[in-house]
PDB file of N, CA and C in Angstrom:
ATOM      1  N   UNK A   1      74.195-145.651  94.760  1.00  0.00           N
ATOM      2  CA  UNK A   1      73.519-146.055  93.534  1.00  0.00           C
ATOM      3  C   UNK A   1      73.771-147.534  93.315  1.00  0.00           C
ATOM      4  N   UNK A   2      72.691-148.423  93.155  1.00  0.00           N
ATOM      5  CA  UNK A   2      72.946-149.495  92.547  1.00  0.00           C
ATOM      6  C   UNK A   2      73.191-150.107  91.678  1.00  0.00           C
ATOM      7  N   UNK A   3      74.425-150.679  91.298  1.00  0.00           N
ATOM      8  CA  UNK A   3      74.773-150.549  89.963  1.00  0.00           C
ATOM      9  C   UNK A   3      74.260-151.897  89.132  1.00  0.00           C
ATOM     10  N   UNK A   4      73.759-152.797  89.727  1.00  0.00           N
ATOM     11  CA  UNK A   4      72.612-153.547  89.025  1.00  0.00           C
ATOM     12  C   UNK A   4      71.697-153.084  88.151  1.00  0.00           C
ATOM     13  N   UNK A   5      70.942-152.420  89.031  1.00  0.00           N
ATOM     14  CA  UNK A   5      70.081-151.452  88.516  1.00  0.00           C
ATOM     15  C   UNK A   5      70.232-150.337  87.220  1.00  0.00           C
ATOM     16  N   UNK A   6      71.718-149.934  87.053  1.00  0.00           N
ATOM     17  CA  UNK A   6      71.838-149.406  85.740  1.00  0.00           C
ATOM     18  C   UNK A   6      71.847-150.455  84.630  1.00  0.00           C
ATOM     19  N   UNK A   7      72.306-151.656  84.639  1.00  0.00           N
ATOM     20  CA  UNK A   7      72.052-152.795  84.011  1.00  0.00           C
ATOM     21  C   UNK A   7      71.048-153.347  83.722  1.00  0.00           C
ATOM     22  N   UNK A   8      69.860-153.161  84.277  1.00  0.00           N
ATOM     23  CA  UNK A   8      68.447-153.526  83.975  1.00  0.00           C
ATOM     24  C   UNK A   8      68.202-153.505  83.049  1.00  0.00           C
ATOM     25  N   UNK A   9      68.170-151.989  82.322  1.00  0.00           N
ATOM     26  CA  UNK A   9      67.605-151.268  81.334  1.00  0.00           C
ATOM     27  C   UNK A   9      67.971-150.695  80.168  1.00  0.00           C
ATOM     28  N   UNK A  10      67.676-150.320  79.438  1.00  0.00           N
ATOM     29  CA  UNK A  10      68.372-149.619  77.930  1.00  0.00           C
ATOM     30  C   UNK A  10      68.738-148.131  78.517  1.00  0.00           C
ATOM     31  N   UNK A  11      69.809-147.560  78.722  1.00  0.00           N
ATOM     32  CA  UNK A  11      69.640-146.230  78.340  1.00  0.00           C
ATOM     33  C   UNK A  11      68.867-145.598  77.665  1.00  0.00           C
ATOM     34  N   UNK A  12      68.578-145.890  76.812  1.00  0.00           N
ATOM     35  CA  UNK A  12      67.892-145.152  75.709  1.00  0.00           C
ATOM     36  C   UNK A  12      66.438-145.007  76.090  1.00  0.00           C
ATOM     37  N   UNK A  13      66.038-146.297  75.692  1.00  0.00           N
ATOM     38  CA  UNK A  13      64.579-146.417  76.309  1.00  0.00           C
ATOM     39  C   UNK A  13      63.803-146.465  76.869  1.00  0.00           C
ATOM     40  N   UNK A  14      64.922-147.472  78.662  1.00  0.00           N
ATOM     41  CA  UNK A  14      64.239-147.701  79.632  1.00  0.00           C
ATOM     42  C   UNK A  14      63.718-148.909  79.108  1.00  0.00           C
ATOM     43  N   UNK A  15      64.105-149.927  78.302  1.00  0.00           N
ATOM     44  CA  UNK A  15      63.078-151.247  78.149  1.00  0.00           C
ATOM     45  C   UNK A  15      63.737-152.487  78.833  1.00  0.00           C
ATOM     46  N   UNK A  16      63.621-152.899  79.251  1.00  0.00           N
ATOM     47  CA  UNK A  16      64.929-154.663  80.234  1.00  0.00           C
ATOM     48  C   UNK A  16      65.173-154.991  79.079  1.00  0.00           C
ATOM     49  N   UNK A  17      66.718-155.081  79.517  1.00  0.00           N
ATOM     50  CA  UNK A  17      67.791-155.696  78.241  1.00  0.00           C
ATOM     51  C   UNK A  17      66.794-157.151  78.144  1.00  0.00           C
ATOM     52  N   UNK A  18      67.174-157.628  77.100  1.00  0.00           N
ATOM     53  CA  UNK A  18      66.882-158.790  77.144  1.00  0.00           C
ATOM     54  C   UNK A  18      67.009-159.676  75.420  1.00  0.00           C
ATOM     55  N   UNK A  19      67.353-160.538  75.530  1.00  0.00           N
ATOM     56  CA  UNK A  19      67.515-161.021  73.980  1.00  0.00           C
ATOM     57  C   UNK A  19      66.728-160.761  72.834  1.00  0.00           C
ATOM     58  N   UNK A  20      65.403-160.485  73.426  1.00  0.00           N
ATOM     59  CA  UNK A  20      64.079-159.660  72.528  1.00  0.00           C
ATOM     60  C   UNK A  20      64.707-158.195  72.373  1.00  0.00           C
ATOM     61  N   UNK A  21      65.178-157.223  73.204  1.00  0.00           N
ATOM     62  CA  UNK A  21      65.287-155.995  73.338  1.00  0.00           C
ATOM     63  C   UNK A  21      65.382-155.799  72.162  1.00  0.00           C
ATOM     64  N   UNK A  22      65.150-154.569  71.106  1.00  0.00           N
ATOM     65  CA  UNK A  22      65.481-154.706  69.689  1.00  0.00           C
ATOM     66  C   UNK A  22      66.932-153.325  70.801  1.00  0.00           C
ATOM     67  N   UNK A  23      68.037-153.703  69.188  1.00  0.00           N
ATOM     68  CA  UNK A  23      69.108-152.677  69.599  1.00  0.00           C
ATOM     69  C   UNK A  23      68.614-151.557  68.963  1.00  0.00           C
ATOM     70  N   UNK A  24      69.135-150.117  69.309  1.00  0.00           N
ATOM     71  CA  UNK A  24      68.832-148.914  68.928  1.00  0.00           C
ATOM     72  C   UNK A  24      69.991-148.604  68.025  1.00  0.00           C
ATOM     73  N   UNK A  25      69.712-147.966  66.790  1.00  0.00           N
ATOM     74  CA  UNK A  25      71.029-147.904  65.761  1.00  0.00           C
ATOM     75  C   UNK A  25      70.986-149.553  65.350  1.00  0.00           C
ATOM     76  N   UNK A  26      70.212-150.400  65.143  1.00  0.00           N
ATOM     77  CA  UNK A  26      70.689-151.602  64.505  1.00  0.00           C
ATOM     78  C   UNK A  26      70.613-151.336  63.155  1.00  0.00           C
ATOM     79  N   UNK A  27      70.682-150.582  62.655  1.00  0.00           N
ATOM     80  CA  UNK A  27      71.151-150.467  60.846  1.00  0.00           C
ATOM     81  C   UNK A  27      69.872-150.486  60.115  1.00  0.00           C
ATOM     82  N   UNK A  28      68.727-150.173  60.663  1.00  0.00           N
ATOM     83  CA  UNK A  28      67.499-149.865  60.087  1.00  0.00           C
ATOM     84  C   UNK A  28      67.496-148.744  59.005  1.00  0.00           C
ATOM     85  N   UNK A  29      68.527-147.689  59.181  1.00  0.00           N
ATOM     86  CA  UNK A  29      68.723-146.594  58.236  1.00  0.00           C
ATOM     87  C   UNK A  29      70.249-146.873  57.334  1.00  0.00           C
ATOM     88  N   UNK A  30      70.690-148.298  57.357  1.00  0.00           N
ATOM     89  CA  UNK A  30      71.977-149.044  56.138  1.00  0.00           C
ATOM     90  C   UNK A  30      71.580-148.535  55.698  1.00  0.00           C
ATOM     91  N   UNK A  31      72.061-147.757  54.508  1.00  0.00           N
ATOM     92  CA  UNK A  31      72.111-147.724  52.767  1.00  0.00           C
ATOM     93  C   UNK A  31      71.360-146.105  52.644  1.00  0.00           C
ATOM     94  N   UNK A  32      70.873-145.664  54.122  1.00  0.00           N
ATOM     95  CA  UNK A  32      69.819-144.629  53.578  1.00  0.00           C
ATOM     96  C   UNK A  32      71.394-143.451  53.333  1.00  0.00           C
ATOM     97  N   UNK A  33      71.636-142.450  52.897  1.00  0.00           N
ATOM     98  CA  UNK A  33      72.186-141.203  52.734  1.00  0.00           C
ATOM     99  C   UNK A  33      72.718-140.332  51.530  1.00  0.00           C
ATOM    100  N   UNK A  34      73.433-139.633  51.223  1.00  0.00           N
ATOM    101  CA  UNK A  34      73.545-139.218  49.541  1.00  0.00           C
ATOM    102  C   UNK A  34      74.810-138.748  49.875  1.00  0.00           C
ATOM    103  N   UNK A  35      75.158-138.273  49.182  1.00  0.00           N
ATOM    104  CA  UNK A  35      76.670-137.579  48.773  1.00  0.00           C
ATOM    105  C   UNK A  35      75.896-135.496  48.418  1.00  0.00           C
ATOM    106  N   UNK A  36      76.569-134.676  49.287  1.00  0.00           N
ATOM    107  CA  UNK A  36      76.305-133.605  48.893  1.00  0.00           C
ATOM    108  C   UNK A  36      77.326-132.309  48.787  1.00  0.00           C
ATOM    109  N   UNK A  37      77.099-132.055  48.040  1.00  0.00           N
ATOM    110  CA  UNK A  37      78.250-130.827  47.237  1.00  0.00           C
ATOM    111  C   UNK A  37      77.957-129.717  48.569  1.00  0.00           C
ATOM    112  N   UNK A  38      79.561-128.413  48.711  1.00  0.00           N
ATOM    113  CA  UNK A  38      79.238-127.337  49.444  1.00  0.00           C
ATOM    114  C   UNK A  38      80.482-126.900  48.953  1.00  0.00           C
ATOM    115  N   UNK A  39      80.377-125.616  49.277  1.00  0.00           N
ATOM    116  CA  UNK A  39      81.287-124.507  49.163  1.00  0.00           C
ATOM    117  C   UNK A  39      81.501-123.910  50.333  1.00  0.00           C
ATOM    118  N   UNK A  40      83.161-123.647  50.810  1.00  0.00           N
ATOM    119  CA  UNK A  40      83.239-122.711  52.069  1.00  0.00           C
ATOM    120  C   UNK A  40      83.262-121.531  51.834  1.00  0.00           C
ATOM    121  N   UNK A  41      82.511-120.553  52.485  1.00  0.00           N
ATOM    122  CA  UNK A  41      81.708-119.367  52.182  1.00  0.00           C
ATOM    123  C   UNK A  41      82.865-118.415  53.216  1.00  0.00           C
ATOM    124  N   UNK A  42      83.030-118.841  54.656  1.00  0.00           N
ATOM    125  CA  UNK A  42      83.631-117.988  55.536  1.00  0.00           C
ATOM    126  C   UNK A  42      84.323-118.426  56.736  1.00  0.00           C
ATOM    127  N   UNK A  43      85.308-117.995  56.876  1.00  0.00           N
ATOM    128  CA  UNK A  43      86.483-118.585  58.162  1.00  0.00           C
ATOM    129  C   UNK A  43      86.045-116.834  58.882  1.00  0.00           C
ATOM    130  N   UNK A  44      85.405-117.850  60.312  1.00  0.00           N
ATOM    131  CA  UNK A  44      84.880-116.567  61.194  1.00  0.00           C
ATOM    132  C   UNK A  44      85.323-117.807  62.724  1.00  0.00           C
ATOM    133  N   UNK A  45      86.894-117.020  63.056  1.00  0.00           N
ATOM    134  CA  UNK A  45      87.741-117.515  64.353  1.00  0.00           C
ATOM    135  C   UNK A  45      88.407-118.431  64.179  1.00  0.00           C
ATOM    136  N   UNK A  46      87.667-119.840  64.650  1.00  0.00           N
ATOM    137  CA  UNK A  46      88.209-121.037  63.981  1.00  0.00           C
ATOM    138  C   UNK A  46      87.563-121.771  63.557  1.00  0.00           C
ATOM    139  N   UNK A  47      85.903-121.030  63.516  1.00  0.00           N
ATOM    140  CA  UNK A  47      84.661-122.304  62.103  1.00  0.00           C
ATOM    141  C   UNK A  47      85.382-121.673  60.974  1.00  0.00           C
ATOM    142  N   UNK A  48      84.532-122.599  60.494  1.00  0.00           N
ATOM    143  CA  UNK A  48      83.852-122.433  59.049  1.00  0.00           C
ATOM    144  C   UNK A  48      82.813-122.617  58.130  1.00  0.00           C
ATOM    145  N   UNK A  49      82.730-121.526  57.932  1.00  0.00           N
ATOM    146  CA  UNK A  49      80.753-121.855  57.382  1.00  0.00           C
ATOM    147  C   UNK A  49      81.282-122.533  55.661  1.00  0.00           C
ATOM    148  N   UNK A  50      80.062-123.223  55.712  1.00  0.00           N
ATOM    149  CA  UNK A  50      79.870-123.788  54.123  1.00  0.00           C
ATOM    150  C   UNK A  50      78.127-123.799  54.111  1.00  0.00           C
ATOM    151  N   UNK A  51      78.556-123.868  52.819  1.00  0.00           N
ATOM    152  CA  UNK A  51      76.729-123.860  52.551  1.00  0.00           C
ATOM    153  C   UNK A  51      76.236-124.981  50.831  1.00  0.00           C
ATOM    154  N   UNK A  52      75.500-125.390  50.938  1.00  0.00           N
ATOM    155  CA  UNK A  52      75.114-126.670  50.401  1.00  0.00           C
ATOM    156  C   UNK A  52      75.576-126.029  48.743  1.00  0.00           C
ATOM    157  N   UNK A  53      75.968-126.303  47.675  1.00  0.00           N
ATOM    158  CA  UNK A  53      76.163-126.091  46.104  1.00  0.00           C
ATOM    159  C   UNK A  53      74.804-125.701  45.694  1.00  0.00           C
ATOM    160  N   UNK A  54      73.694-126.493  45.914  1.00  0.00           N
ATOM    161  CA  UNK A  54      72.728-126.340  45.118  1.00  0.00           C
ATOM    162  C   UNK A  54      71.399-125.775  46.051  1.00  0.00           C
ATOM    163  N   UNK A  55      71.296-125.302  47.725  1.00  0.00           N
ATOM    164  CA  UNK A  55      70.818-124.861  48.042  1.00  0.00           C
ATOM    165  C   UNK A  55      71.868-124.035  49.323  1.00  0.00           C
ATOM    166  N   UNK A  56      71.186-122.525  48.789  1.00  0.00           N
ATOM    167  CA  UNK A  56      71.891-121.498  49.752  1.00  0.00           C
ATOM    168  C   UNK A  56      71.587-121.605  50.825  1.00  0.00           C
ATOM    169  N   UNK A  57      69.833-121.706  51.304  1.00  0.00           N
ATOM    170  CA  UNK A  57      69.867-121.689  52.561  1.00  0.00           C
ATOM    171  C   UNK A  57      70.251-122.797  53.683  1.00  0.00           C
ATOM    172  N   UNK A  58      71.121-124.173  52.923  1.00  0.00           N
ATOM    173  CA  UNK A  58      71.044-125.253  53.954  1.00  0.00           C
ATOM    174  C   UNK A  58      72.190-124.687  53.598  1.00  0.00           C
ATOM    175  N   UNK A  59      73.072-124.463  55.380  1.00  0.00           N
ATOM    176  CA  UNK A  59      74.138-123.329  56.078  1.00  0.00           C
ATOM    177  C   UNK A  59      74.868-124.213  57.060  1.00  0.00           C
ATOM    178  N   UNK A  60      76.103-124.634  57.527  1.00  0.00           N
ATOM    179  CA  UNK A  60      76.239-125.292  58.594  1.00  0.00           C
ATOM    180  C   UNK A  60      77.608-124.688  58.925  1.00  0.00           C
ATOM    181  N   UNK A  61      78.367-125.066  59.983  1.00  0.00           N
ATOM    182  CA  UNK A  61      79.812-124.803  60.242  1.00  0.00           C
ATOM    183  C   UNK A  61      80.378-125.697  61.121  1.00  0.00           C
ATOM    184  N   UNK A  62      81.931-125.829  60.687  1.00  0.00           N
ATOM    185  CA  UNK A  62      82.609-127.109  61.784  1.00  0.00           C
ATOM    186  C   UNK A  62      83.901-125.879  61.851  1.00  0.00           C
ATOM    187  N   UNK A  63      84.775-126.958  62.617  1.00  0.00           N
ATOM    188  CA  UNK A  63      86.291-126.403  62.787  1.00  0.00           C
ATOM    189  C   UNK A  63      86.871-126.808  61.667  1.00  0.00           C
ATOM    190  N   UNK A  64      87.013-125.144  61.176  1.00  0.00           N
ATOM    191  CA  UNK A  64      88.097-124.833  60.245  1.00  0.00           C
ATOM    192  C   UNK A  64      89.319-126.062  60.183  1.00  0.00           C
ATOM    193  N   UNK A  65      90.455-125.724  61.288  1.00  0.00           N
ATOM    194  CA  UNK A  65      91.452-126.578  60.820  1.00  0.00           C
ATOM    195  C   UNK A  65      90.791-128.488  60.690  1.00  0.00           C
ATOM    196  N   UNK A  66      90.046-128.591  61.297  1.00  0.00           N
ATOM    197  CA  UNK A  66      89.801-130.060  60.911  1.00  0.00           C
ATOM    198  C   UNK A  66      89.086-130.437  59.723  1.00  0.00           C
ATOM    199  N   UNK A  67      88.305-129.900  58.959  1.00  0.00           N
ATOM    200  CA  UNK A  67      88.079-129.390  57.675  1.00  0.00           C
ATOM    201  C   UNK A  67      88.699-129.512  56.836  1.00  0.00           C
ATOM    202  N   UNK A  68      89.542-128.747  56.905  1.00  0.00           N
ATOM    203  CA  UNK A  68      90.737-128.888  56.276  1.00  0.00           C
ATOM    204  C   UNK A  68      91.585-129.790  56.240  1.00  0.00           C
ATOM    205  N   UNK A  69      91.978-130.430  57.411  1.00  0.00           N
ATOM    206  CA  UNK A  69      92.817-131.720  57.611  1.00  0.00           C
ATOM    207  C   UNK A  69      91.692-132.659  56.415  1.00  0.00           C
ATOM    208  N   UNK A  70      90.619-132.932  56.874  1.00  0.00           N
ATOM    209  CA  UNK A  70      90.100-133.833  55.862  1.00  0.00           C
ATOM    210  C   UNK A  70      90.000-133.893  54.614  1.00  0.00           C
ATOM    211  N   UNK A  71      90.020-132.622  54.036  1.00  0.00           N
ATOM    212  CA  UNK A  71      90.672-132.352  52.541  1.00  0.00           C
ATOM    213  C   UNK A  71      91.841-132.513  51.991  1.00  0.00           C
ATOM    214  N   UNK A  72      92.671-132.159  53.051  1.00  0.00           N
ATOM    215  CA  UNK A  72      94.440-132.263  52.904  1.00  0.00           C
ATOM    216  C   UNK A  72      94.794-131.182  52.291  1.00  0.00           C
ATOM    217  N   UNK A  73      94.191-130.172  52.402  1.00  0.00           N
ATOM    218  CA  UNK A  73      94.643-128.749  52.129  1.00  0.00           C
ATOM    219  C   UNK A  73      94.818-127.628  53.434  1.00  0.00           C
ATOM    220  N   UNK A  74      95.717-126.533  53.188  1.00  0.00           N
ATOM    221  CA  UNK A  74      95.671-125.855  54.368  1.00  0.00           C
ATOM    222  C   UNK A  74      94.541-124.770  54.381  1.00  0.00           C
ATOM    223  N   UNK A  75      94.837-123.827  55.459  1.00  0.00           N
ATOM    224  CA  UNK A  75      93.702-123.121  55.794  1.00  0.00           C
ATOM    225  C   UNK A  75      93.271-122.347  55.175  1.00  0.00           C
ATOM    226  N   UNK A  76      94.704-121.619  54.710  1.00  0.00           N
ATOM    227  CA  UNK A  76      94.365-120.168  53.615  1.00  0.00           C
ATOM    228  C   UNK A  76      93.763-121.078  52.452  1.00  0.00           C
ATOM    229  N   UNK A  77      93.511-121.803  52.017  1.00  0.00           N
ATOM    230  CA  UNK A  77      93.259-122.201  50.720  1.00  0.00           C
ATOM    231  C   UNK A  77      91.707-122.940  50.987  1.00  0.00           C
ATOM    232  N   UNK A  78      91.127-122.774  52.163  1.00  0.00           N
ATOM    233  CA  UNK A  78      89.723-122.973  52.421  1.00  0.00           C
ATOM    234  C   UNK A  78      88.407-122.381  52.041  1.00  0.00           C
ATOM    235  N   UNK A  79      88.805-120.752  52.177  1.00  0.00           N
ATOM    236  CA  UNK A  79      87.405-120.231  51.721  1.00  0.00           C
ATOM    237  C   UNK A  79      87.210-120.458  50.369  1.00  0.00           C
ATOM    238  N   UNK A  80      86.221-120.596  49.742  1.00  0.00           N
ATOM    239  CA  UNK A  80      86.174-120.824  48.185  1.00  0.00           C
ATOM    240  C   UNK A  80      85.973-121.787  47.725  1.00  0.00           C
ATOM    241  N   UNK A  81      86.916-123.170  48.704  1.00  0.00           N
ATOM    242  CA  UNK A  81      87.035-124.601  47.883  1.00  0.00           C
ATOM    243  C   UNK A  81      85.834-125.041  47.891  1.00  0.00           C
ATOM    244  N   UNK A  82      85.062-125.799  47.488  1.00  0.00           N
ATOM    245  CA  UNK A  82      84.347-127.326  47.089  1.00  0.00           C
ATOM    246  C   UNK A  82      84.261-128.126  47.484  1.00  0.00           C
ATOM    247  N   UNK A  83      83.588-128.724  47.813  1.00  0.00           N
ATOM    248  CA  UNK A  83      83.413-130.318  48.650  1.00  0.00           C
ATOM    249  C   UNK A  83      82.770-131.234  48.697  1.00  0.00           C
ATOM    250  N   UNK A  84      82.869-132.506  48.782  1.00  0.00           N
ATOM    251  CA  UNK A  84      81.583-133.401  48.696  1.00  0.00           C
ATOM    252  C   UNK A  84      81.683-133.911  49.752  1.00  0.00           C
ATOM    253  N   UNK A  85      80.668-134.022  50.521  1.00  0.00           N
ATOM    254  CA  UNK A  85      80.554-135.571  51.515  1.00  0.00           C
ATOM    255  C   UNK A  85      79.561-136.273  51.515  1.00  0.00           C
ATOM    256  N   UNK A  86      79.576-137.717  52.360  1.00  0.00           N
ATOM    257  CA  UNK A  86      78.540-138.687  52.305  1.00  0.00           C
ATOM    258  C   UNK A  86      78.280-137.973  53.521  1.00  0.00           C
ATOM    259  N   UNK A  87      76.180-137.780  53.370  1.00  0.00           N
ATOM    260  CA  UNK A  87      75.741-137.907  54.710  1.00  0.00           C
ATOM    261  C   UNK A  87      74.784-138.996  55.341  1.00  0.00           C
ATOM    262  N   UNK A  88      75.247-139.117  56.247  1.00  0.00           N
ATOM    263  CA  UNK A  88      74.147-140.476  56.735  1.00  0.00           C
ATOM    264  C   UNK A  88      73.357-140.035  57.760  1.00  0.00           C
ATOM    265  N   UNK A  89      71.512-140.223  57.976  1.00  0.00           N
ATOM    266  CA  UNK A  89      70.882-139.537  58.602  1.00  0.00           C
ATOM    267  C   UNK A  89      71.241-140.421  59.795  1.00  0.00           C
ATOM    268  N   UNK A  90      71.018-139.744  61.284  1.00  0.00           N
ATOM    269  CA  UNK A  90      71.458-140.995  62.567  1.00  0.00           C
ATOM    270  C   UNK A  90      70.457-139.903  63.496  1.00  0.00           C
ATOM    271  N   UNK A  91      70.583-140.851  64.412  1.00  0.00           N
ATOM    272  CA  UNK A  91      69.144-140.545  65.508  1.00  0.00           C
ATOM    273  C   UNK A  91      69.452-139.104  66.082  1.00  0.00           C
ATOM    274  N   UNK A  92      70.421-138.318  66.198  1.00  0.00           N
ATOM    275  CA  UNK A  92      70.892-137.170  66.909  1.00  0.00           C
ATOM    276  C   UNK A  92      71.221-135.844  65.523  1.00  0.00           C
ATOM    277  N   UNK A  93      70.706-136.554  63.687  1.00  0.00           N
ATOM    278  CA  UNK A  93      71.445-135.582  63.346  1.00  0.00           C
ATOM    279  C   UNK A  93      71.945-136.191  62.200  1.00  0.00           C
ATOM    280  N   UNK A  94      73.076-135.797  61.425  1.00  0.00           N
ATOM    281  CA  UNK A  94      73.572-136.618  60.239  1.00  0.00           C
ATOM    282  C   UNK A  94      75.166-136.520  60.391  1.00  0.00           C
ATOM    283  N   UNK A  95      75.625-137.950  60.107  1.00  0.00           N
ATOM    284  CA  UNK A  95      77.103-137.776  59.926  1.00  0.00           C
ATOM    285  C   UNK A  95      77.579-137.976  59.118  1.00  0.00           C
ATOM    286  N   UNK A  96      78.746-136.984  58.908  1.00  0.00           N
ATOM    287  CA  UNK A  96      79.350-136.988  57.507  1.00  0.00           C
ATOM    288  C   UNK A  96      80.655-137.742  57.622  1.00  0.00           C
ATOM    289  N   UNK A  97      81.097-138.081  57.002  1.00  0.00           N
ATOM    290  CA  UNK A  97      82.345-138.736  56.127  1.00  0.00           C
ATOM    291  C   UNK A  97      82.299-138.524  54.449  1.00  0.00           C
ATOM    292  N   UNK A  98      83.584-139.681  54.302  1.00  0.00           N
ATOM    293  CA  UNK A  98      84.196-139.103  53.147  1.00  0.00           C
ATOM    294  C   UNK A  98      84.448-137.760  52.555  1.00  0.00           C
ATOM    295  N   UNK A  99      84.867-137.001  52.967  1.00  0.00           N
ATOM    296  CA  UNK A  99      85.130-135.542  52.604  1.00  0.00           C
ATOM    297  C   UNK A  99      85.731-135.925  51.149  1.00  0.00           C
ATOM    298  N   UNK A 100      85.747-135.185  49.956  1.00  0.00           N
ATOM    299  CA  UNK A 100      86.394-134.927  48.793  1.00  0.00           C
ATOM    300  C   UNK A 100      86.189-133.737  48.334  1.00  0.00           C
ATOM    301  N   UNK A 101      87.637-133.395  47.886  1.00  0.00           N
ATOM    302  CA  UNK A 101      87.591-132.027  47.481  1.00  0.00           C
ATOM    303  C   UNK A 101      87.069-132.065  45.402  1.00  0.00           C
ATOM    304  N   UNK A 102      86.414-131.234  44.972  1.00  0.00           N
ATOM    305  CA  UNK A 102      85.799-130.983  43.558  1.00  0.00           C
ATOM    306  C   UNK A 102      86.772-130.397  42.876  1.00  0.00           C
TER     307      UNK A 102
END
């Protein structure tokens, strides 16, 4: 494989790098995201489902103990709690930060 040749191009796009190239993720979506409330509903292994405060059917699940680490509470004291996070929309999906517990 020539490894020039991976250098040519954008991953992403396939367009030649080049000082024109626009970057992908250059902050076109700054400022876009909200802060949204959830409740953990169920510890099933080592997820945990939560589901949005003000709509039931938006449903998601991460790992339990890291969840928790970000609250600073332990595990048994997960199902039930409250939560807020910032979400920010990104090309693969949305990422959250700031966890706070309600």
């Amino acid at each position: 494989m020539d490894a020039s040749r991976n250098d040519s191009g954008c991953g992403l796009c396939g367009q030649a790098l080049s000082t024109q190239h626009e970057q992908h993720g250059d902050g076109s979506m700054a400022g876009a995201g909200k802060r949204v409330e959830y409740v953990v509903v169920e510890l099933r292994g080592v997820l945990a489902r939560y589901q949005a405060a003000d709509d039931l059917s938006q449903t998601d699940k991460t790992v339990a103990a890291g969840l928790a680490e970000e609250l600073g509470i332990g595990l048994a004291d997960l199902v039930g709690c409250r939560f807020t996070c910032w979400e920010t929309p990104a090309e693969y999906g949305v990422i959250q930060s700031d966890f706070q517990l309600v």
